[in-house]
Amino acid sequence: MADYILAAWFLIIGIHLILFILFFSGSYLKFPYLLGYEIIFPFIHGPMLYLYVLCVTGRHPGVKIWLLNGIPVLMIGLLLSQLLLLSPWDRLAAYQSGNNGYKLLSKVIKYIL
């Protein structure tokens, strides 16, 4: 089980790095439909590490542990749902203009992180 969790975590890290590179290189202008998803990934790494360590040490997490570790990711997803439901071009406009509503959301998420 630990190997499967580690493989899934490596996949998540790879996707996170690709989104990070796209965002900071400015290539997100070519792929505006990926904007907003890079915010969720830092919140996934902690629960994945915890679940991996549980499996490596021989304690197999139950369904309750899996659900409890998914709560922070779901909370951030709910906070970002308004942004993620926008069309790609509206998201791009929100990122470029620095919309005040999204600035506040960004500060809240940075504080949570």
Tab-separated table of C-alpha atoms in Angstrom:
chain	number	residue	atom	x	y	z
A	1	MET	CA	0.000	0.000	0.000
A	2	ALA	CA	2.875	2.374	0.820
A	3	ASP	CA	4.264	1.980	-2.701
A	4	TYR	CA	0.932	2.967	-4.266
A	5	ILE	CA	0.649	6.021	-2.025
A	6	LEU	CA	4.212	7.022	-2.888
A	7	ALA	CA	3.531	6.585	-6.616
A	8	ALA	CA	0.369	8.711	-6.371
A	9	TRP	CA	2.271	11.326	-4.390
A	10	PHE	CA	5.041	11.461	-7.015
A	11	LEU	CA	2.386	11.958	-9.684
A	12	ILE	CA	0.897	14.820	-7.641
A	13	ILE	CA	4.373	16.348	-7.205
A	14	GLY	CA	4.981	16.118	-10.954
A	15	ILE	CA	1.699	17.834	-11.805
A	16	HIS	CA	2.381	20.480	-9.169
A	17	LEU	CA	5.821	21.205	-10.621
A	18	ILE	CA	4.440	21.480	-14.154
A	19	LEU	CA	1.793	23.963	-13.002
A	20	PHE	CA	4.429	25.869	-11.002
A	21	ILE	CA	6.708	26.161	-14.035
A	22	LEU	CA	3.838	27.243	-16.286
A	23	PHE	CA	2.773	29.919	-13.826
A	24	PHE	CA	6.182	31.416	-13.065
A	25	SER	CA	7.491	31.255	-16.631
A	26	GLY	CA	4.476	33.173	-17.905
A	27	SER	CA	3.347	30.282	-20.079
A	28	TYR	CA	0.012	30.251	-18.284
A	29	LEU	CA	-1.099	32.793	-20.891
A	30	LYS	CA	-1.142	29.924	-23.393
A	31	PHE	CA	-3.003	27.613	-20.994
A	32	PRO	CA	-5.503	29.771	-19.038
A	33	TYR	CA	-7.687	26.748	-18.284
A	34	LEU	CA	-5.011	25.514	-15.831
A	35	LEU	CA	-5.060	28.693	-13.733
A	36	GLY	CA	-6.207	28.265	-10.164
A	37	TYR	CA	-5.382	24.595	-9.824
A	38	GLU	CA	-1.816	25.313	-8.696
A	39	ILE	CA	-3.209	26.689	-5.438
A	40	ILE	CA	-4.681	23.348	-4.325
A	41	PHE	CA	-1.553	21.221	-4.683
A	42	PRO	CA	0.482	22.501	-1.680
A	43	PHE	CA	-2.364	21.386	0.578
A	44	ILE	CA	-2.171	17.821	-0.746
A	45	HIS	CA	1.480	17.177	0.149
A	46	GLY	CA	1.013	17.144	3.933
A	47	PRO	CA	-1.772	14.544	3.987
A	48	MET	CA	0.070	12.413	1.437
A	49	LEU	CA	3.211	12.437	3.581
A	50	TYR	CA	1.206	11.486	6.671
A	51	LEU	CA	-0.565	8.624	4.891
A	52	TYR	CA	2.713	7.377	3.422
A	53	VAL	CA	4.450	7.387	6.813
A	54	LEU	CA	1.491	5.546	8.352
A	55	CYS	CA	1.742	2.824	5.728
A	56	VAL	CA	5.537	2.544	5.925
A	57	THR	CA	5.441	2.152	9.708
A	58	GLY	CA	2.904	-0.660	9.440
A	59	ARG	CA	-0.182	1.194	10.611
A	60	HIS	CA	-2.706	0.977	7.815
A	61	PRO	CA	-4.986	4.012	7.746
A	62	GLY	CA	-8.690	3.354	7.796
A	63	VAL	CA	-11.402	5.150	5.911
A	64	LYS	CA	-11.791	7.695	8.725
A	65	ILE	CA	-8.109	8.717	8.472
A	66	TRP	CA	-8.349	9.065	4.686
A	67	LEU	CA	-11.420	11.278	5.011
A	68	LEU	CA	-9.925	13.419	7.781
A	69	ASN	CA	-6.806	14.034	5.710
A	70	GLY	CA	-8.914	15.044	2.733
A	71	ILE	CA	-10.793	17.771	4.623
A	72	PRO	CA	-8.165	20.545	4.126
A	73	VAL	CA	-8.013	19.849	0.395
A	74	LEU	CA	-11.807	19.908	0.147
A	75	MET	CA	-11.971	23.172	2.108
A	76	ILE	CA	-9.517	24.854	-0.245
A	77	GLY	CA	-11.405	23.428	-3.211
A	78	LEU	CA	-14.621	24.931	-1.873
A	79	LEU	CA	-12.912	28.286	-1.293
A	80	LEU	CA	-11.596	28.229	-4.854
A	81	SER	CA	-14.772	26.909	-6.462
A	82	GLN	CA	-15.948	30.387	-7.409
A	83	LEU	CA	-12.665	31.045	-9.218
A	84	LEU	CA	-12.427	27.593	-10.802
A	85	LEU	CA	-15.964	27.774	-12.186
A	86	LEU	CA	-15.117	30.902	-14.192
A	87	SER	CA	-14.283	30.538	-17.845
A	88	PRO	CA	-10.539	30.288	-18.571
A	89	TRP	CA	-10.452	33.788	-20.024
A	90	ASP	CA	-12.239	35.260	-16.994
A	91	ARG	CA	-9.731	33.519	-14.712
A	92	LEU	CA	-6.913	34.961	-16.770
A	93	ALA	CA	-8.451	38.430	-16.471
A	94	ALA	CA	-8.841	37.982	-12.698
A	95	TYR	CA	-5.183	36.935	-12.375
A	96	GLN	CA	-3.895	39.790	-14.501
A	97	SER	CA	-6.075	42.560	-13.107
A	98	GLY	CA	-5.575	41.608	-9.475
A	99	ASN	CA	-9.290	41.599	-8.690
A	100	ASN	CA	-9.844	42.684	-5.075
A	101	GLY	CA	-12.088	39.716	-4.283
A	102	TYR	CA	-9.422	37.279	-5.370
A	103	LYS	CA	-6.668	39.237	-3.614
A	104	LEU	CA	-8.510	38.698	-0.337
A	105	LEU	CA	-9.003	35.008	-1.141
A	106	SER	CA	-5.303	34.718	-1.988
A	107	LYS	CA	-4.309	36.294	1.322
A	108	VAL	CA	-6.629	33.956	3.240
A	109	ILE	CA	-5.189	30.904	1.491
A	110	LYS	CA	-1.610	32.085	2.072
A	111	TYR	CA	-2.438	32.515	5.757
A	112	ILE	CA	-3.933	29.013	5.915
A	113	LEU	CA	-0.902	27.527	4.168
